[in-house]
Coordinates of C-alpha atoms and ligand atoms in Angstrom, one line a residue:
M119 CA -0.1 0.3 -0.2
K120 CA 0.9 3.5 -0.6
I121 CA 0.6 6.0 1.9
L122 CA 0.8 9.8 1.3
V123 CA 1.5 11.8 4.6
T124 CA 0.8 15.2 4.7
G125 CA 3.4 17.1 7.2
G126 CA 5.1 13.7 7.0
T127 CA 8.8 16.2 7.8
G128 CA 7.0 17.6 11.3
Y129 CA 7.3 15.8 14.7
I130 CA 4.2 13.4 14.4
G131 CA 4.6 12.8 10.9
S132 CA 7.9 12.1 11.1
N133 CA 8.1 9.1 13.6
T134 CA 4.9 8.5 11.9
V135 CA 7.0 7.6 8.4
V136 CA 9.4 5.4 10.2
L137 CA 7.1 3.3 11.5
L138 CA 5.1 3.2 8.0
L139 CA 8.5 2.5 6.2
K140 CA 9.6 -0.7 8.9
A141 CA 6.3 -2.0 8.6
G142 CA 6.6 -2.1 5.0
Y143 CA 4.0 0.5 3.5
E144 CA 5.2 2.8 0.7
V145 CA 5.2 6.4 1.5
V146 CA 5.0 9.4 0.0
I147 CA 5.4 13.2 2.3
C148 CA 4.1 16.1 1.6
D149 CA 4.9 19.2 3.7
N150 CA 5.5 23.0 2.7
L151 CA 8.0 23.1 5.5
Y152 CA 6.6 25.7 7.0
N153 CA 7.8 24.4 10.2
S154 CA 10.1 21.6 9.1
Q155 CA 13.5 20.7 8.0
I156 CA 14.5 18.8 4.8
E157 CA 16.8 17.2 6.1
V158 CA 14.3 14.7 7.8
V159 CA 14.0 13.7 5.0
D160 CA 17.8 12.1 4.7
K161 CA 17.5 10.9 7.8
I162 CA 14.3 9.2 7.3
K163 CA 16.2 7.1 5.0
K164 CA 19.0 6.9 6.8
V165 CA 17.1 5.3 9.8
T166 CA 14.9 3.1 8.1
G167 CA 17.3 2.0 4.7
K168 CA 14.2 2.6 2.6
E169 CA 13.4 5.3 0.1
V170 CA 10.9 7.6 0.7
A171 CA 9.5 9.9 -1.9
F172 CA 9.5 13.8 -1.2
Y173 CA 7.2 17.0 -2.9
K174 CA 7.6 20.6 -1.1
T175 CA 4.3 21.0 -1.7
D176 CA 1.5 23.3 0.2
I177 CA -1.7 21.2 0.6
L178 CA -3.5 24.6 -0.5
D179 CA -2.0 24.2 -3.9
R180 CA -4.6 21.9 -5.7
E181 CA -2.3 21.8 -8.8
G182 CA 0.7 20.4 -6.4
L183 CA -1.6 18.1 -4.9
D184 CA -2.9 17.1 -8.5
K185 CA 0.7 16.2 -9.4
I186 CA 1.2 13.9 -6.2
F187 CA -2.1 11.9 -7.4
N188 CA -0.8 11.9 -10.8
E189 CA 2.6 10.5 -10.5
H190 CA 1.8 8.0 -7.3
K191 CA -1.1 5.6 -6.8
I192 CA -2.3 6.6 -3.3
D193 CA -4.0 4.5 -1.5
A194 CA -4.7 6.4 1.9
V195 CA -3.8 9.7 3.2
I196 CA -2.5 10.3 6.8
H197 CA -3.4 13.9 7.3
F198 CA -0.7 16.0 9.9
A199 CA -0.4 19.2 8.4
G200 CA -1.3 22.1 9.7
L201 CA -0.4 24.4 11.9
K202 CA -0.5 24.1 15.8
A203 CA 0.7 26.9 17.9
V204 CA -2.6 27.6 20.2
G205 CA -1.3 31.6 21.2
E206 CA -0.1 32.3 17.2
S207 CA -4.1 31.5 16.7
V208 CA -5.3 34.1 18.6
A209 CA -3.0 36.8 17.6
K210 CA -3.7 35.3 13.4
P211 CA -7.1 33.3 13.3
L212 CA -7.4 34.1 9.6
F213 CA -3.9 32.4 8.8
Y214 CA -4.8 29.1 11.3
Y215 CA -8.7 28.7 9.5
H216 CA -7.1 29.3 6.4
N217 CA -4.1 26.9 6.7
N218 CA -6.0 24.2 8.3
I219 CA -9.4 24.7 6.8
E220 CA -8.7 25.3 3.5
G221 CA -5.9 23.3 3.1
T222 CA -8.1 19.7 4.2
L223 CA -10.5 20.8 1.6
A224 CA -8.3 21.1 -1.2
L225 CA -6.8 17.9 -0.1
C226 CA -9.9 15.9 0.0
E227 CA -11.2 17.1 -3.0
V228 CA -8.2 16.2 -5.0
M229 CA -8.2 12.9 -2.9
A230 CA -11.8 12.2 -3.7
A231 CA -11.1 13.4 -8.0
H232 CA -8.3 10.5 -8.0
G233 CA -10.7 8.4 -6.4
C234 CA -8.4 8.0 -3.0
K235 CA -11.7 8.1 -0.2
S236 CA -10.1 6.8 2.9
I237 CA -7.9 9.4 5.2
V238 CA -6.4 9.6 8.9
F239 CA -6.8 13.2 10.0
S240 CA -5.0 14.9 13.2
S241 CA -7.2 16.2 15.7
S242 CA -6.5 16.8 19.4
A243 CA -7.7 17.0 23.3
T244 CA -8.2 20.4 22.4
V245 CA -11.6 19.7 20.7
Y246 CA -12.9 18.4 24.3
G247 CA -12.8 22.7 25.8
K248 CA -13.0 22.4 29.4
P249 CA -14.1 18.5 30.3
E250 CA -16.5 18.6 33.2
S251 CA -14.9 15.3 33.9
V252 CA -12.0 13.4 33.9
P253 CA -10.9 10.8 31.9
I254 CA -12.8 11.9 28.9
R255 CA -14.6 9.4 26.3
E256 CA -15.0 10.4 22.7
D257 CA -18.8 11.0 23.3
F258 CA -18.1 14.2 25.6
P259 CA -19.5 17.6 24.8
L260 CA -17.5 19.6 22.3
S261 CA -16.3 23.0 22.5
T262 CA -13.1 24.7 21.6
T263 CA -11.4 28.1 23.5
N264 CA -8.6 29.5 20.5
P265 CA -9.1 29.4 16.7
Y266 CA -6.8 26.3 17.0
G267 CA -8.9 24.3 18.6
S268 CA -12.1 25.6 16.5
T269 CA -9.7 24.6 13.1
K270 CA -9.8 20.6 14.3
L271 CA -13.5 21.1 15.4
M272 CA -14.5 22.4 12.0
I273 CA -12.5 19.6 10.4
E274 CA -13.7 16.9 12.3
Q275 CA -17.4 18.3 11.4
I276 CA -16.0 18.9 7.3
L277 CA -15.2 15.0 7.4
Q278 CA -18.2 13.8 9.2
D279 CA -20.6 15.7 6.6
L280 CA -18.1 14.2 3.6
Y281 CA -18.5 10.8 5.2
V282 CA -22.6 11.4 4.9
S283 CA -22.4 12.8 1.6
D284 CA -20.7 9.8 0.7
N285 CA -20.2 6.5 2.4
E286 CA -17.4 5.2 0.1
W287 CA -15.0 7.5 2.2
N288 CA -13.7 5.4 4.8
I289 CA -12.4 8.6 7.7
T290 CA -10.9 7.8 10.8
I291 CA -10.4 11.4 13.6
L292 CA -7.6 10.7 15.7
R293 CA -7.4 13.0 18.9
Y294 CA -4.0 13.2 20.3
F295 CA -3.3 14.0 24.1
N296 CA -0.4 15.6 24.9
P297 CA 2.4 13.8 22.6
I298 CA 5.6 14.3 24.4
G299 CA 9.8 12.6 23.9
A300 CA 11.4 11.1 20.6
D301 CA 12.5 7.7 18.3
E302 CA 14.9 5.6 20.0
T303 CA 17.7 6.1 18.0
G304 CA 17.0 10.5 19.0
T305 CA 16.3 11.8 15.5
F306 CA 12.7 12.8 15.2
G307 CA 11.9 14.7 18.3
E308 CA 10.3 18.4 18.8
N309 CA 12.5 21.2 18.5
P310 CA 10.2 24.5 18.3
N311 CA 11.7 27.9 17.2
G312 CA 12.2 30.2 19.6
I313 CA 10.5 30.1 23.4
P314 CA 8.6 26.7 23.8
N315 CA 4.7 26.9 24.5
N316 CA 4.5 23.4 25.5
L317 CA 6.2 22.0 28.4
M318 CA 8.2 19.3 27.7
P319 CA 10.5 21.1 25.2
Y320 CA 10.3 24.1 27.3
I321 CA 11.7 21.8 30.5
V322 CA 14.5 20.0 27.9
K323 CA 15.5 23.9 26.8
V324 CA 15.7 24.5 30.5
A325 CA 17.6 21.6 31.8
N326 CA 19.9 22.5 28.2
K327 CA 20.8 25.5 29.8
E328 CA 18.9 27.6 26.6
L329 CA 16.4 29.2 29.5
P330 CA 16.9 30.4 33.1
H331 CA 13.9 28.5 34.8
L332 CA 10.4 26.6 34.0
N333 CA 7.6 29.0 35.0
V334 CA 5.1 26.6 36.5
F335 CA 1.5 28.4 35.4
G336 CA 0.0 27.7 38.6
N337 CA -0.2 25.6 41.8
D338 CA -3.4 26.2 43.0
Y339 CA -5.3 23.8 41.0
D340 CA -7.7 21.2 43.0
T341 CA -4.8 18.8 42.1
V342 CA -2.2 16.0 43.1
D343 CA 0.0 18.6 44.0
G344 CA -1.9 21.9 42.6
T345 CA -0.1 21.6 39.6
G346 CA -1.9 21.1 36.0
V347 CA -2.1 17.3 35.1
R348 CA -1.9 15.9 31.6
D349 CA -2.3 13.0 29.6
Y350 CA 1.3 12.7 28.1
I351 CA 1.9 10.4 25.5
H352 CA 4.9 9.1 23.8
V353 CA 5.3 10.1 20.1
V354 CA 6.0 6.2 18.9
D355 CA 3.3 5.0 20.7
L356 CA 1.0 7.8 19.2
A357 CA 3.0 7.5 15.9
N358 CA 1.8 3.4 15.9
G359 CA -1.8 4.3 16.7
H360 CA -1.7 5.6 12.6
L361 CA -0.9 2.3 11.7
K362 CA -3.6 0.1 14.0
A363 CA -6.2 3.5 12.1
L364 CA -4.9 2.6 9.0
D365 CA -5.6 -1.4 9.3
K366 CA -9.0 -0.8 10.3
L367 CA -10.3 2.4 8.4
N368 CA -14.1 1.2 7.9
G369 CA -16.7 3.9 7.5
V370 CA -16.2 6.8 9.9
N371 CA -14.9 6.5 13.5
I372 CA -12.7 8.8 16.2
Y373 CA -10.6 7.5 18.7
N374 CA -8.5 9.4 21.8
L375 CA -5.4 8.5 21.6
G376 CA -3.8 9.1 25.1
T377 CA -2.4 7.2 27.7
G378 CA -5.6 7.6 30.5
N379 CA -2.9 8.8 33.1
G380 CA -2.0 11.8 34.3
Y381 CA 0.8 13.4 35.8
S382 CA 1.7 16.8 37.1
V383 CA 3.6 19.3 35.6
L384 CA 5.8 18.7 39.1
Q385 CA 5.5 15.2 38.7
L386 CA 6.9 15.6 34.9
V387 CA 9.9 17.7 36.2
K388 CA 10.7 15.3 38.8
A389 CA 10.5 12.1 36.5
F390 CA 12.7 14.4 34.3
E391 CA 15.3 15.3 36.4
E392 CA 15.1 11.6 38.3
Q393 CA 15.6 9.7 35.4
N394 CA 18.8 11.8 33.4
G395 CA 20.3 13.5 36.4
I396 CA 19.8 17.1 35.8
E397 CA 18.3 19.4 37.8
V398 CA 15.6 21.8 36.3
P399 CA 15.1 25.1 38.3
Y400 CA 11.5 26.3 38.3
V401 CA 9.8 29.0 40.1
I402 CA 5.7 29.1 40.2
A403 CA 4.2 31.6 38.1
P404 CA 0.1 32.7 38.1
R405 CA -2.0 30.0 35.9
R406 CA -1.8 30.1 32.0
P407 CA -5.1 32.1 30.9
G408 CA -7.6 29.0 29.0
D409 CA -6.0 26.7 31.1
I410 CA -7.7 23.4 32.6
A411 CA -6.7 21.6 35.9
E412 CA -7.1 18.3 34.5
C413 CA -7.2 16.8 31.1
Y414 CA -6.6 12.8 30.6
A415 CA -8.4 10.2 27.7
D416 CA -10.4 7.0 28.1
P417 CA -8.5 5.3 25.9
A418 CA -10.7 2.4 25.8
K419 CA -12.5 3.2 22.9
A420 CA -8.9 2.9 20.6
Y421 CA -7.9 -0.5 22.7
N422 CA -11.0 -2.0 22.1
E423 CA -11.9 -1.3 18.6
L424 CA -8.1 -0.7 17.0
G425 CA -5.8 -2.9 19.5
W426 CA -3.7 0.1 20.6
K427 CA -2.6 0.8 23.4
A428 CA 0.5 3.1 24.7
E429 CA 3.2 1.0 26.1
R430 CA 6.0 3.6 26.8
D431 CA 5.9 4.9 30.3
V432 CA 6.9 8.3 31.4
V433 CA 10.3 7.1 32.2
D434 CA 10.8 6.2 28.5
M435 CA 9.3 9.6 27.0
V436 CA 11.3 12.1 29.6
K437 CA 14.7 9.6 28.7
S438 CA 13.8 10.3 25.1
A439 CA 12.8 13.9 25.0
W440 CA 16.5 14.4 26.4
N441 CA 18.6 12.0 24.4
F442 CA 17.1 13.9 21.4
C443 CA 18.6 17.1 22.3
V444 CA 21.9 15.7 23.5
K445 CA 22.1 14.0 20.1
N446 CA 21.0 17.1 18.2
F447 CA 21.6 20.6 20.1
K448 CA 24.9 19.8 22.7
Ligands
NAD201 P1 4.9 20.0 13.2 O1 4.5 21.5 13.1 O2 5.7 19.5 13.7 O3 4.2 19.1 11.8 C1 2.7 19.5 11.1 C2 3.8 20.0 9.2 O4 2.4 20.2 8.8 C3 4.9 20.6 9.2 O5 6.3 19.8 9.0 C4 4.7 21.7 8.8 O6 6.0 22.6 7.9 C5 3.6 21.3 7.8 N1 2.8 22.2 7.3 C6 1.7 23.2 8.0 N2 0.8 23.7 7.3 C7 1.3 23.1 5.6 C8 0.7 23.1 4.5 N3 -0.1 23.9 4.3 N4 0.8 22.4 3.3 C9 1.7 21.4 3.9 N5 2.5 21.2 5.1 C10 2.0 22.2 5.9 O7 3.4 19.5 14.3 P2 3.0 18.1 14.9 O8 3.5 18.3 16.4 O9 3.8 16.6 14.3 O10 1.4 18.0 14.7 C11 1.4 17.6 13.4 C12 -0.5 17.6 13.5 O11 -1.1 16.9 15.3 C13 -1.1 18.9 13.2 O12 -2.0 18.9 12.4 C14 -1.3 19.2 14.6 O13 -2.4 20.3 14.8 C15 -1.9 18.1 15.6 N6 -2.1 17.7 16.8 C16 -0.7 17.6 17.7 C17 -0.2 18.0 19.1 C18 0.8 18.2 19.5 O14 0.9 18.4 21.1 N7 2.0 17.8 18.5 C19 -1.5 17.5 19.7 C20 -2.3 17.1 18.8 C21 -2.2 17.3 17.7
WQD202 C1 1.3 21.3 29.9 C2 0.8 22.1 31.2 C3 0.1 24.0 31.6 C4 4.3 25.2 30.0 C5 -1.6 21.9 24.2 C6 -2.8 22.4 23.0 C7 -3.5 21.2 23.0 C8 -2.5 20.4 22.4 C9 -1.0 20.2 23.0 C10 -2.5 20.2 19.9 C11 -0.7 22.9 31.5 C12 2.1 23.6 32.0 C13 3.3 24.5 30.0 C14 5.4 25.8 30.6 C15 3.7 25.2 32.2 N1 -1.6 20.7 21.2 N2 2.9 24.4 31.9 N3 4.5 25.9 31.8 O1 -1.6 23.3 26.8 O2 -2.2 20.9 27.4 O3 -2.1 21.4 25.4 O4 -0.7 21.1 23.7 O5 -3.2 19.9 19.3 O6 -4.6 21.9 21.8 O7 -3.4 23.6 23.9 O8 -0.3 21.5 26.7 O9 2.6 21.3 26.8 O10 1.2 23.6 26.6 O11 0.8 21.9 29.0 O12 3.7 25.2 33.1 O13 6.1 26.6 30.6 O14 1.8 22.0 31.6 O15 0.0 25.2 32.6 O16 -0.8 22.3 32.7 P1 -1.8 21.7 26.9 P2 1.7 22.2 27.5

């Protein structure tokens, strides 16, 4: 089978492409390199010993997409391409709606024109807004608190409408919780430009002495130690969920991809310090606007229907995140 991976040079995309190639799939990557580097393509070839076709193409470019589908018989698409920074989406909503939504429309139109109607889409736990309880099931109410989240929720709706219009589509929507860590070779990790928004890349930059200390956003939540609790999931487990989803594409389905376990900010910091033997200085800062106290998945549906569950623990997560930094930035 030949899979088109949009956003395939990005953080989650590259990890997924590696697993696809190792599992014997043929892979075509389409990425405009807005938030990733061309070098990733050679790294994928090196780590897997396999060939991968790469197109520096924007998913908004219908002609460019058309060319890919003319040159390859694509069986299914895994659609990672998108912008993902919550704060930036508040500042630049039109940029986010244009890129994420228009891009997905263009992609689906070109897919349909070429008779390719199978897609796995990267959604996010952000579509649960401020959940009334945890663990979060797929049938919980949906809402969003920022334009980024709204693009995900709108795309989910668009894909479901598409299925209603034409039952030949097979659509799997995966709602990721908080992916962290890197592959075992330390090649495919997360390295955002500038000051990171997300916790794990921030911890790594503090550990690497690029930033003086971590700001812990609030220690007065109703949680185990007062700091925010999230469902951190190893990126390789998450990537593996896409292979399971591809196997079982059938109609329209939605799955949480999380571990089902919650870790607080301070628990994650402590695990990082203990496992890597490095101190991570922190100060308690005010709550970050829009944050919730606790967010973790009920991952039972993915286990029952896809046969997928996360296998790597928080030790693997914090060690692999630091290993990626050591291998690439020290
Ligand atoms: P990433 O930024 O590393 O990867 C996204 C890739 O898409 C980048 O390589 C970027 O260059 C590319 N891209 C963006 N717009 C494009 C366009 N118009 N045309 C072609 N390529 C384009 O992000 P990631 O963390 O790997 O996330 C992948 C997907 O998963 C995104 O859709 C994101 O919203 C979603 N997601 C991520 C997280 C997370 O915490 N990382 C959580 C939930 C959902
Ligand atoms: C985790 C915890 C913070 C940074 C975001 C998006 C979500 C999804 C995943 C894409 C919280 C605390 C953080 C810091 C801190 N992405 N924190 N100091 O907010 O759960 O989710 O990424 O879909 O849409 O909203 O992740 O890593 O930003 O925060 O104390 O410098 O760490 O308050 O409790 P979040 P995060």
